[in-house]
CSV table of C-alpha atoms and ligand atoms in Angstrom, one decimal:
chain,number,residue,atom,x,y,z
A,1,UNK,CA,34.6,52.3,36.3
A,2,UNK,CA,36.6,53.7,33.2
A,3,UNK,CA,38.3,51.9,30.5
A,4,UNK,CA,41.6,51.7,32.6
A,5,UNK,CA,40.2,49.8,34.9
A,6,UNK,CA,40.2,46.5,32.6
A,7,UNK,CA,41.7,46.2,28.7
A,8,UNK,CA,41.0,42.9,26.4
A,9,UNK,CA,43.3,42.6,23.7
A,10,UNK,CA,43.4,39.0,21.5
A,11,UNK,CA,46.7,38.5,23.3
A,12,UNK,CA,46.1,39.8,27.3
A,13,UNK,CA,43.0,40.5,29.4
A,14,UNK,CA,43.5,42.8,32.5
A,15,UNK,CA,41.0,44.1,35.0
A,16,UNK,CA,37.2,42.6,35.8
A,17,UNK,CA,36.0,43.0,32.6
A,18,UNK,CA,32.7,45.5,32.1
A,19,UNK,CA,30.7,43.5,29.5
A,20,UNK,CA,28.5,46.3,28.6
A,21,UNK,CA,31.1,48.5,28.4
A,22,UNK,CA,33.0,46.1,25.9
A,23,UNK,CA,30.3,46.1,23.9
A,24,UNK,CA,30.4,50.0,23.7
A,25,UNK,CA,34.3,50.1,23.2
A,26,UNK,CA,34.1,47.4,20.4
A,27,UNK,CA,30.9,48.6,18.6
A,28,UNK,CA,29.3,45.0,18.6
A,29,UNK,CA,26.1,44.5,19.3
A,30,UNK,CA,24.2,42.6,22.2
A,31,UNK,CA,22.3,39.3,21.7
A,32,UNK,CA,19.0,40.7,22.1
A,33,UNK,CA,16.3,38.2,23.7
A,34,UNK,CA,14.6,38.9,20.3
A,35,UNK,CA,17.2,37.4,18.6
A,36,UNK,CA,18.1,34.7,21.0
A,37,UNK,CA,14.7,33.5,20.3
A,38,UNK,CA,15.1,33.9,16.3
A,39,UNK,CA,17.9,31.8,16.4
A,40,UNK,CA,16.3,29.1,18.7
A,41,UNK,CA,13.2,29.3,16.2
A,42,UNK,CA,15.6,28.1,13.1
A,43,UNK,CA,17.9,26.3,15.4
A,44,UNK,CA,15.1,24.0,16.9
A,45,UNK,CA,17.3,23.4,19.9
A,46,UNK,CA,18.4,26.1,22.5
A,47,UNK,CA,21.5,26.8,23.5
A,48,UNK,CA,22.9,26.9,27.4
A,49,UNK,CA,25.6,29.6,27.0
A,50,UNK,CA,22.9,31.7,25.3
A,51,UNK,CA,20.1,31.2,26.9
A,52,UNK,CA,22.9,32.8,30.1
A,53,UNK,CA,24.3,35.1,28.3
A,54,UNK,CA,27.5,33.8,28.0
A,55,UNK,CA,27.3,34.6,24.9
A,56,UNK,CA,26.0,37.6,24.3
A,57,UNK,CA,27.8,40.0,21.7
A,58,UNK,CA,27.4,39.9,17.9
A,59,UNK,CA,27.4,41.4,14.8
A,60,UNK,CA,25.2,40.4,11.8
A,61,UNK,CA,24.0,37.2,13.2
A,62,UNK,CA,20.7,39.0,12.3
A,63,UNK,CA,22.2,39.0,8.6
A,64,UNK,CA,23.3,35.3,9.0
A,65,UNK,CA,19.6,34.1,10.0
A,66,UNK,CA,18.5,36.3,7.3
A,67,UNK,CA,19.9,34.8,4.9
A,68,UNK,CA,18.9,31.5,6.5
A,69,UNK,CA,15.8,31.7,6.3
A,70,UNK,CA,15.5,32.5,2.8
A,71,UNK,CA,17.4,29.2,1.8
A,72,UNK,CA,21.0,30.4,1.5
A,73,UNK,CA,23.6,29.1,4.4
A,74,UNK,CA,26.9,30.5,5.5
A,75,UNK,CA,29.7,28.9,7.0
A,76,UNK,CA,31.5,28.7,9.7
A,77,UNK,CA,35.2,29.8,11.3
A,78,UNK,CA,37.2,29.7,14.6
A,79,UNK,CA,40.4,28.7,15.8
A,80,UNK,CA,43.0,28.3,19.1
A,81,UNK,CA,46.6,29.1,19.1
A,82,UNK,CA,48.5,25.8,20.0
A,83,UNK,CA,50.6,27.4,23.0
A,84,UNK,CA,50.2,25.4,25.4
A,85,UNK,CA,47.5,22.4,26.8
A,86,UNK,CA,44.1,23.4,26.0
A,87,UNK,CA,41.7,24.6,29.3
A,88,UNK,CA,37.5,24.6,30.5
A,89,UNK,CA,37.2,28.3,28.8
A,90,UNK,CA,39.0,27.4,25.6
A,91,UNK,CA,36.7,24.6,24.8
A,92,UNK,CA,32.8,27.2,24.7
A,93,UNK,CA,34.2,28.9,21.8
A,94,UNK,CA,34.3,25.0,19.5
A,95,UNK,CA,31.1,24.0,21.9
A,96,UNK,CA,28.8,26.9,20.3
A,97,UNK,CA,30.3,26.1,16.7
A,98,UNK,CA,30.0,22.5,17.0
A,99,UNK,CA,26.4,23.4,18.0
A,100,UNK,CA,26.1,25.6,14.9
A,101,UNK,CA,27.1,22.7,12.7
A,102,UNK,CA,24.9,20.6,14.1
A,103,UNK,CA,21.5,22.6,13.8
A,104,UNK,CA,22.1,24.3,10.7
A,105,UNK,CA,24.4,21.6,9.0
A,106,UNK,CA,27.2,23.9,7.7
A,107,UNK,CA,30.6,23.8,6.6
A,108,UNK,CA,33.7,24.9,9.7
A,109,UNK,CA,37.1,25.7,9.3
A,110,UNK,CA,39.0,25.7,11.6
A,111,UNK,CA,42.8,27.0,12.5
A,112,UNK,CA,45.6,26.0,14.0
A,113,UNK,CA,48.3,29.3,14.1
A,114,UNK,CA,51.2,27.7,15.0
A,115,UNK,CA,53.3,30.6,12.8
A,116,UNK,CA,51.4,33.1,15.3
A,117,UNK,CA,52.5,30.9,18.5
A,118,UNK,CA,56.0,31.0,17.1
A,119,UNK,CA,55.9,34.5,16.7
A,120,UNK,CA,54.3,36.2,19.6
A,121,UNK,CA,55.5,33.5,22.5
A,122,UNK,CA,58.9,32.8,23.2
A,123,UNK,CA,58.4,29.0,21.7
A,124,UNK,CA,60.4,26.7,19.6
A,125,UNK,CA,58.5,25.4,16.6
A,126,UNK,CA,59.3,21.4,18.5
A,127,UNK,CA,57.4,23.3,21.5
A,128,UNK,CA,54.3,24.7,19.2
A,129,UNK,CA,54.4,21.4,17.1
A,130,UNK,CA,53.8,19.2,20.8
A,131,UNK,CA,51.0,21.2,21.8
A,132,UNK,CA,49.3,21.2,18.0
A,133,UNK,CA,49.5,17.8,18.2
A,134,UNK,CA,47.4,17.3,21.3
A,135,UNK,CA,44.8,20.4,21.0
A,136,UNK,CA,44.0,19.2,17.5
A,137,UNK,CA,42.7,15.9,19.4
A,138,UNK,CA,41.0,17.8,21.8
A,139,UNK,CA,39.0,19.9,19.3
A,140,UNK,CA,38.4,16.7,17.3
A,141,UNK,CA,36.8,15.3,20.6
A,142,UNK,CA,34.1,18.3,20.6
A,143,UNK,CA,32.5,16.4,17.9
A,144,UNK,CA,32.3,18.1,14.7
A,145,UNK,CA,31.7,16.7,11.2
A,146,UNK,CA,34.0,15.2,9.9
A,147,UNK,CA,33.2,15.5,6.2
A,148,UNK,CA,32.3,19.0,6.8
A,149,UNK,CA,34.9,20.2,9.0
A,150,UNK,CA,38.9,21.3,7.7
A,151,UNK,CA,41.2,21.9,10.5
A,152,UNK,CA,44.4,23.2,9.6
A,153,UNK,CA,47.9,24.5,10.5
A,154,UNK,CA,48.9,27.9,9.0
A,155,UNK,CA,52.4,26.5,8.7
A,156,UNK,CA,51.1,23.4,6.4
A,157,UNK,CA,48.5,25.0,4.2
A,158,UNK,CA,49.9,28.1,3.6
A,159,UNK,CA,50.9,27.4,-0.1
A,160,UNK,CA,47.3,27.2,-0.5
A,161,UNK,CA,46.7,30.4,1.0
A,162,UNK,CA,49.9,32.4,0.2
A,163,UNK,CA,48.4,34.2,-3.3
A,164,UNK,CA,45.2,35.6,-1.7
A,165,UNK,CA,47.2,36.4,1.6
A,166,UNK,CA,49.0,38.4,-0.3
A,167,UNK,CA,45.8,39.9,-1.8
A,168,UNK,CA,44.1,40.5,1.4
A,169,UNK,CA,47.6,41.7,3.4
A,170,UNK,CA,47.8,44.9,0.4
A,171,UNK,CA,44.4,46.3,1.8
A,172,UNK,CA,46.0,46.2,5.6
A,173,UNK,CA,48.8,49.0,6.2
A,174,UNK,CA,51.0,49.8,9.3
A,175,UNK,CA,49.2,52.6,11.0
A,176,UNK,CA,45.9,50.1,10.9
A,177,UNK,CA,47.6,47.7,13.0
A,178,UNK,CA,49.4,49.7,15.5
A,179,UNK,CA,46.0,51.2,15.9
A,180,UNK,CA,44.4,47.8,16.3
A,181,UNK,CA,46.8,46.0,18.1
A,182,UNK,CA,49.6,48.1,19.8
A,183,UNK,CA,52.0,46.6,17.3
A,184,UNK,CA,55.1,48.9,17.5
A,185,UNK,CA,58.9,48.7,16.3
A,186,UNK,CA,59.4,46.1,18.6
A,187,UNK,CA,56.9,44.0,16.9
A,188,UNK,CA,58.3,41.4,14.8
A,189,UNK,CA,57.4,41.5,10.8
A,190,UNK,CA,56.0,38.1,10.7
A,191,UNK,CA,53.7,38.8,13.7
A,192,UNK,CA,53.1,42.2,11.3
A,193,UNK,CA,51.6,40.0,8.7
A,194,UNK,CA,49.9,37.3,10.9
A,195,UNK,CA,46.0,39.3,11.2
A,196,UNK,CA,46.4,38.5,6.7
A,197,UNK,CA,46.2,35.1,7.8
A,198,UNK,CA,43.9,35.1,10.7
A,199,UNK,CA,41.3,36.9,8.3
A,200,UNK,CA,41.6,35.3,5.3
A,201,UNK,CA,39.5,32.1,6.4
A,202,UNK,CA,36.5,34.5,6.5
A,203,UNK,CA,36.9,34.7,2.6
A,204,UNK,CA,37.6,30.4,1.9
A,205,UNK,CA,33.7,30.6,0.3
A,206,UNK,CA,31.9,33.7,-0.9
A,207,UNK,CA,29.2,32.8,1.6
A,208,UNK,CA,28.7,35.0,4.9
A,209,UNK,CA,30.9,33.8,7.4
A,210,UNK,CA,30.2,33.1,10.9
A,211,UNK,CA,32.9,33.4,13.8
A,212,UNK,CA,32.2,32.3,17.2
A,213,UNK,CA,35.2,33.0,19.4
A,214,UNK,CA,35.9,35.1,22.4
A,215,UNK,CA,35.6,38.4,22.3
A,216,UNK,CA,38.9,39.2,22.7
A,217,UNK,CA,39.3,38.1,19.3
A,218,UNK,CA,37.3,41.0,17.9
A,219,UNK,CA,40.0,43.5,16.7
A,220,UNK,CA,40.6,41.3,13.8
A,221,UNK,CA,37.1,41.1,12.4
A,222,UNK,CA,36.4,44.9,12.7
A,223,UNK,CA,40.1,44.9,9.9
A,224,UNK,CA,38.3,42.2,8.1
A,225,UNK,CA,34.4,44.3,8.1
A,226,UNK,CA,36.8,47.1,6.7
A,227,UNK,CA,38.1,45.2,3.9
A,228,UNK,CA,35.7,42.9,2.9
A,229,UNK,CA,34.0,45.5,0.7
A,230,UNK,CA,37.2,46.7,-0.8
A,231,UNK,CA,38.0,43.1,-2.2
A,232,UNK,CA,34.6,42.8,-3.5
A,233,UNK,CA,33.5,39.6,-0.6
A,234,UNK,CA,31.5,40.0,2.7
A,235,UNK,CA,31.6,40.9,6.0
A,236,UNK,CA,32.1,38.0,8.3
A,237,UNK,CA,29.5,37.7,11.1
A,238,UNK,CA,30.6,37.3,15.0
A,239,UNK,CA,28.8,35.9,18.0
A,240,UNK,CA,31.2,36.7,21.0
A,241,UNK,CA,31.5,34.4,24.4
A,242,UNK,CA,32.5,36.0,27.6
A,243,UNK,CA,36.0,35.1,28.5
A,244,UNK,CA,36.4,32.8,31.3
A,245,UNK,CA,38.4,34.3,34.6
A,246,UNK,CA,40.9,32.3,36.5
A,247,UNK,CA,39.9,30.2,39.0
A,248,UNK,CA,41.0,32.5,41.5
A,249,UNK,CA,38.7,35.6,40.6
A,250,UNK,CA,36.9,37.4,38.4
A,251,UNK,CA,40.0,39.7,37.0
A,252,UNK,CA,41.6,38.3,33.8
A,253,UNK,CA,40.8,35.5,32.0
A,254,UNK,CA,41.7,31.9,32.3
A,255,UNK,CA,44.9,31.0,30.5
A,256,UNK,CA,47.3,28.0,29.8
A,257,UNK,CA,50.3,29.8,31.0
A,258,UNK,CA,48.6,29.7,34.6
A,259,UNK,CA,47.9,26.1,34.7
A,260,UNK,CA,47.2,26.4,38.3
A,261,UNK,CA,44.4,28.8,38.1
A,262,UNK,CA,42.8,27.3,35.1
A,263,UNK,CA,40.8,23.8,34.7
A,264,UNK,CA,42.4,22.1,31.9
A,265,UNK,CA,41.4,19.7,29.2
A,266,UNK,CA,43.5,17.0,30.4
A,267,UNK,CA,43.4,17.5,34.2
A,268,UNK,CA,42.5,14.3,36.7
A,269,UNK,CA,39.3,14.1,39.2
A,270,UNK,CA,42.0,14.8,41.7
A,271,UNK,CA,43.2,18.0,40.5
A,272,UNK,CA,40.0,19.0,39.7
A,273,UNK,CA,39.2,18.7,42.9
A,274,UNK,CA,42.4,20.0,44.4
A,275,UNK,CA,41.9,23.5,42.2
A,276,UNK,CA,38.2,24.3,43.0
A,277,UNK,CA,38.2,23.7,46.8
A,278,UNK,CA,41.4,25.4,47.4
A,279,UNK,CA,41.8,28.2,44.7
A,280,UNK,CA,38.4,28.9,43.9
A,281,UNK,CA,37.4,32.3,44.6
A,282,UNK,CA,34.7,32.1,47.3
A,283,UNK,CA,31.9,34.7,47.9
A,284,UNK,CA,30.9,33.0,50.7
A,285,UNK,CA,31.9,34.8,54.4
A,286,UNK,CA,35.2,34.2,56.5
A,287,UNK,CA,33.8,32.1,59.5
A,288,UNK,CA,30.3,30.1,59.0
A,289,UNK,CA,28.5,31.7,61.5
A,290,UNK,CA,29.3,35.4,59.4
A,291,UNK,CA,27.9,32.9,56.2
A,292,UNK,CA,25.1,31.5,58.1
A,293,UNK,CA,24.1,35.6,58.8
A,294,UNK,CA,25.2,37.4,55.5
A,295,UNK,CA,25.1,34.8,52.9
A,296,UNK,CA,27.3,34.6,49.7
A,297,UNK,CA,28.0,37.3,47.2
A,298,UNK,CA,27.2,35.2,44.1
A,299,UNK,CA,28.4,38.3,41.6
A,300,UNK,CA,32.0,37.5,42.7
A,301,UNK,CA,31.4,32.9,43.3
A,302,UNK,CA,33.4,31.5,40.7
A,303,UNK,CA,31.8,28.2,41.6
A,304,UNK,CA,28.4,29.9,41.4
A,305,UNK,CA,29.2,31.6,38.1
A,306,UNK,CA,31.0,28.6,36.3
A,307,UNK,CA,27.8,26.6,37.3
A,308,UNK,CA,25.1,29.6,36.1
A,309,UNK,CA,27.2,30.2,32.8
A,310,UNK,CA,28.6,27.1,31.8
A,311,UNK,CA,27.2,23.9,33.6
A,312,UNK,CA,23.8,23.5,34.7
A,313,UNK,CA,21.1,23.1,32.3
A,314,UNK,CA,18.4,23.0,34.6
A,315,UNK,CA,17.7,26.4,35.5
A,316,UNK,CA,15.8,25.5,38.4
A,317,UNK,CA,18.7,24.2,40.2
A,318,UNK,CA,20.5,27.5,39.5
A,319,UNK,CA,17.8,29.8,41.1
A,320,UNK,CA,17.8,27.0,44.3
A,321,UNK,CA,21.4,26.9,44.7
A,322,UNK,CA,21.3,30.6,44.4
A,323,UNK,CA,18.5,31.2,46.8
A,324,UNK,CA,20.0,28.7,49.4
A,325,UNK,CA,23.7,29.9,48.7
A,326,UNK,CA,23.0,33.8,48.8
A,327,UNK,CA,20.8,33.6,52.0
A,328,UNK,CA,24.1,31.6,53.9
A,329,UNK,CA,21.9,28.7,53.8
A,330,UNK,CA,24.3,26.3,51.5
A,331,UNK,CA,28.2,26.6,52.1
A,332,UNK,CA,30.9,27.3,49.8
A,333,UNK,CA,32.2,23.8,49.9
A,334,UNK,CA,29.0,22.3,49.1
A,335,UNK,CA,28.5,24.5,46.1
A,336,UNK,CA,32.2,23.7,45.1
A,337,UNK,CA,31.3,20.1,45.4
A,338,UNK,CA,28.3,20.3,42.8
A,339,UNK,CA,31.4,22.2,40.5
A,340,UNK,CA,33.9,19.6,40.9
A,341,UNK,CA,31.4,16.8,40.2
A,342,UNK,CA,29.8,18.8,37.1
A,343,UNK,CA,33.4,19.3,35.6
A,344,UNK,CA,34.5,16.2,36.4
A,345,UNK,CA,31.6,14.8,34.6
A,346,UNK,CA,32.6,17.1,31.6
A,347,UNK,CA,36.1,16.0,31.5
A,348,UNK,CA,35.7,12.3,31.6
A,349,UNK,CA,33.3,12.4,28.7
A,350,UNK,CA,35.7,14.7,27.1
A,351,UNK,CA,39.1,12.6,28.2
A,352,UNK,CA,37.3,9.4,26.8
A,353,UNK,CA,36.0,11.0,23.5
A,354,UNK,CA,39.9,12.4,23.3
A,355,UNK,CA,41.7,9.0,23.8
A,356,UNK,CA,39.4,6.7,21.7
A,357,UNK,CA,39.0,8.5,19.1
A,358,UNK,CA,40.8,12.0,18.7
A,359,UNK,CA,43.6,10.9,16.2
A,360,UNK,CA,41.6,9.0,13.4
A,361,UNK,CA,38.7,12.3,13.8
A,362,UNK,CA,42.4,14.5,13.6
A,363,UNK,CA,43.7,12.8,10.1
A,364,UNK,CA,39.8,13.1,8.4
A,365,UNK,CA,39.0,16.9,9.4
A,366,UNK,CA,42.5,17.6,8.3
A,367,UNK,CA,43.2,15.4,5.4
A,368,UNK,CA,40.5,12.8,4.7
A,369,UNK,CA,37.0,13.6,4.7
A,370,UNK,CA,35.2,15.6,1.4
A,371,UNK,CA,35.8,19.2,3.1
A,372,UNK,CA,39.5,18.8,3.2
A,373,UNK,CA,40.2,17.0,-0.2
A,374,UNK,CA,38.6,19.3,-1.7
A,375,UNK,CA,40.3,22.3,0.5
A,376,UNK,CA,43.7,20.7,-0.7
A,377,UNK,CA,42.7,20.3,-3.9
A,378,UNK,CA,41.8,23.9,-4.5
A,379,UNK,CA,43.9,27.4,-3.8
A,380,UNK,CA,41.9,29.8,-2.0
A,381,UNK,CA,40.9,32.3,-4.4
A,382,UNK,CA,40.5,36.0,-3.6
B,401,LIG,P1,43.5,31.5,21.7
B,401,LIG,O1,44.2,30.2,21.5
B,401,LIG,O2,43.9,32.5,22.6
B,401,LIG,O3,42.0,31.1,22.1
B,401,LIG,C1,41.2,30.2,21.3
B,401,LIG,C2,39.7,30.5,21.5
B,401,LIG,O4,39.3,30.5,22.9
B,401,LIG,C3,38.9,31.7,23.3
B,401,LIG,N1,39.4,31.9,24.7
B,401,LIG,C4,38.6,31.9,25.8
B,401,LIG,N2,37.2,31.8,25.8
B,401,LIG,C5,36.7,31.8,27.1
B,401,LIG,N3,37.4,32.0,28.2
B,401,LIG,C6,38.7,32.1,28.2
B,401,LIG,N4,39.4,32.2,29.3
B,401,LIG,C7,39.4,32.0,26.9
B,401,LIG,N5,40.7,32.1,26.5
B,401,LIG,C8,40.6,32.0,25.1
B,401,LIG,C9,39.4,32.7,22.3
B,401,LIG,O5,38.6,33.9,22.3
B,401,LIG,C10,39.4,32.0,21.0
B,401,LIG,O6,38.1,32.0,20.5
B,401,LIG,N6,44.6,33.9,17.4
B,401,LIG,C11,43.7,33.0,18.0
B,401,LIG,C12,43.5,31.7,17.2
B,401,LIG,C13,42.6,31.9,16.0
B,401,LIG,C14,41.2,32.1,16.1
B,401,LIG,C15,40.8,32.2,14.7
B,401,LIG,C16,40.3,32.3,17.2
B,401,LIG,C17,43.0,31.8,14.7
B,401,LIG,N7,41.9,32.0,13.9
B,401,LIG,C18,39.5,32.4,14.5
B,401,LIG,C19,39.0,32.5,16.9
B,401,LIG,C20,38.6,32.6,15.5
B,401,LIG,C21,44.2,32.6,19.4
B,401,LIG,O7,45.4,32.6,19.7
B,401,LIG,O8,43.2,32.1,20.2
C-alpha cells in the first residue's frame, strides 16, 4: 500500500487507514505493552481501548508517567469542533481523558472552537452556536470533574487568551502551515491563525500537558513540540485513538456530516437498530450456506471491530464470538444484534446522564466550579 492509498488530515480522512504506517508518517510512537502496563501500574485500573489498541500512538507519555511517579502531575487537554451533533467515535477521545482524570486526579481543559467551525465550514455563527449548545451537554455527560474541569468557547474566552496568542502565533509563519496543513491562498486568514489557538491550551499551566485526541489531530502538536522550547514551556504529550470508520466500511472515518453512516450521541434504539443491520459493513458471506462454509472476514466486520475496539470488556466473549463468527458458525445478524444492544446500552446511559443533568454540569465546568473561576479570573500568561 503507499501513502496515496489513504491521507488523515485534522479536517478529512481518505482511504483504509495503515495504522503502522501513520505512525511512521507522523513520527509518534506506539503504545508499547511495556508501557501499557506502566500506566496500568500507576493508573490502578486498566483501560478497554488500550488494552485493544485503540489507542495505540503516543509521544512522551513515558515522560508524563515519569514525572508521575516522582510526585509531580501534568494536566490535561482536548477538544471537539461544534459542527454539527456529536457521534459513537467522537465521544473515545473525552472517554480516555475522563479516565485520566479519574485515576490520576488532574486538571482538563477543554475546547470548544466555534471560531474554527465558522471558519473552515460553511456555517453561520446561529448554526455553530446550536450545535455548541448541545455537544457541551454531551461532553458534560462523560463525567468529568467539575471543580477540575474548564470547558470553553474560543469565541468567549478569547480576551483571556488574545496577549499570549499573539505570543505563541509570532513563533508560527506561513510556510510552516502550508506545510502542515495544505493551507494555501485560498485559505482564509482567520483559519491562518486558528492552530495559535488550538495550541495555546497546551501552555494554560507550565506543567506537561497531556492530549488525548484522534490522531488526526496530530499536525498541530508536532507545531506546538517545535515551539514549546522557543517560548521557554514544554512539549505537550499525546496518546492517539484510532479514528472510527463509517458504518458502512473501513475507508474514512465516521463523521457528523454523514449522519447516516455514523451512530450518533442522540440517536433512538430504533435508529440504532435501523443503521447497524442495514448499513453495517458485513464480512460475513452473500448466501448462508457460502457463510456456513467460509466464515466471516472479521478484519473488514464493522460490527466485529466496533465490539473488539470499543464495547466488550470481557475479552472472552470477543475471542468466542470471533471463533464462532470467523468459522461461519454465528451469522452477521446475530453479531449485529449483540452491537445494537451494546450501543443501545451505551446511549441510554449516556441520553439519561445528558438530559438530567448536562446543563447544570455545562454552567460549573464553564463558569462555576474552582478551575473556571480561577481560569476567568486570571489571563493566560506566556
Ligand atoms: P473534531 O470535532 O473533528 O473531533 C473531536 C475529537 O474527536 C476525534 N474524532 C474521532 N475519534 C474517533 N473516531 C472518529 N471518527 C473521530 N472523528 C473525530 C478527534 O480526533 C478529536 O479528538 N480542531 C478539533 C477540536 C479541538 C481539539 C483540541 C481536539 C480543539 N482543541 C484539542 C483535540 C484536542 C476538531 O475539530 O475536532
Amino acid at each position: 500500500m503507499t501513502d496515496k492509498e489513504f491521507d488523515v488530515t485534522p479536517w478529512d480522512v481518505e482511504g483504509n487507514v495503515d495504522y503502522k504506517k501513520l505512525i511512521e508518517k507522523f513520527g509518534t510512537e506506539r503504545l508499547t505493552e511495556d508501557l501499557k502496563k506502566r500506566i496500568y501500574r500507576n493508573a490502578d485500573e486498566r483501560n478497554l481501548y488500550i488494552d485493544r489498541d485503540f489507542v495505540f500512538s503516543h509521544r512522551d507519555m513515558d515522560k508524563i508517567l515519569e514525572d508521575y511517579e516522582d510526585g509531580d502531575d501534568f494536566f490535561l487537554y482536548t477538544g471537539v469542533g461544534p459542527s454539527g451533533p456529536m457521534h459513537i467515535g467522537h465521544i473515545i477521545s473525552f472517554k480516555m481523558t475522563k479516565w485520566f482524570q479519574e485515576n490520576f486526579d488532574v486538571n482538563v481543559y477543554i475546547q470548544f472552537p466555534d471560531d474554527e467551525k465558522f471558519w473552515t465550514r460553511d456555517r453561520s455563527y446561529d448554526e455553530v452556536e446550536k450545535y455548541a449548545k448541545d455537544n457541551l451537554k454531551d461532553v458534560a455527560a462523560v463525567g468529568f470533574d467539575p471543580d477540575k474541569t474548564f470547558v470553553f468557547k474560543n469565541t468567549e474566552y478569547i480576551g483571556n487568551m488574545y496577549k499570549a496568542a499573539t505570543k505563541l502565533a509570532k513563533k508560527v509563519n506561513n510556510s510552516v502551515v502550508s506545510a502542515v496543513f495544505g493551507f494555501d491562498s485560498s485559505t482564509n486568514i482567520g483559519l491562518n491563525f486558528y492552530p495559535a489557538l488550538q495550541m495555546l491550551p497546551t501552555f494554560f499551566e507550565d506543567k506537561r500537558c497531556l492530549i488525548p485526541a484522534g490522531i488526526d489531530q496530530d499536525p498541530y502538536w508536532r507545531i506546538q513540540r517545535d515551539i514549546a522550547p522557543k517560548l521557554n514551556r514544554k512539549k505537550a504529550a499525546q496518546i492517539h485513538n484510532k479514528l472510527v470508520p463509517a458504518l458502512t466500511g473501513p475507508e474514512g472515518k465516521m463523521s457528523s456530516s454523514k449522519p447516516k453512516d455514523a451512530i450518533m450521541l442522540s440517536d433512538s434504539p430504533d435508529e440504532v437498530r435501523e443503521k447497524v443491520m442495514q448499513r453495517a459493513y458485513s464480512g460475513g458471506q452473500v448466501t448462508k450456506e457460502e457463510h456456513r462454509e467460509k466464515g466471516a472476514d472479521l478484519s473488514v466486520d464493522v460490527a466485529y471491530q466496533w465490539l473488539k475496539n470499543l464495547f466488550l470488556e470481557d475479552k472472552s466473549r470477543v475471542e468466542k464470538i470471533a471463533k464462532e463468527y470467523s468459522s461461519g458458525e454465528m451469522l452477521t445478524g446475530e453479531v449485529k444484534q449483540i452491537l445494537v444492544d451494546e450501543l443501545n446500552r451505551f446511549l441510554k446511559e449516556h441520553q439519561k446522564r445528558k438530559e438530567e443533568r448536562g446543563g447544570e454540569l455545562v454552567e460549573q465546568m464553564m463558569y462555576e466550579g474552582s478551575l473556571a473561576q480561577e481560569m476567568w479570573n486570571n489571563k493566560v500568561e506566556l
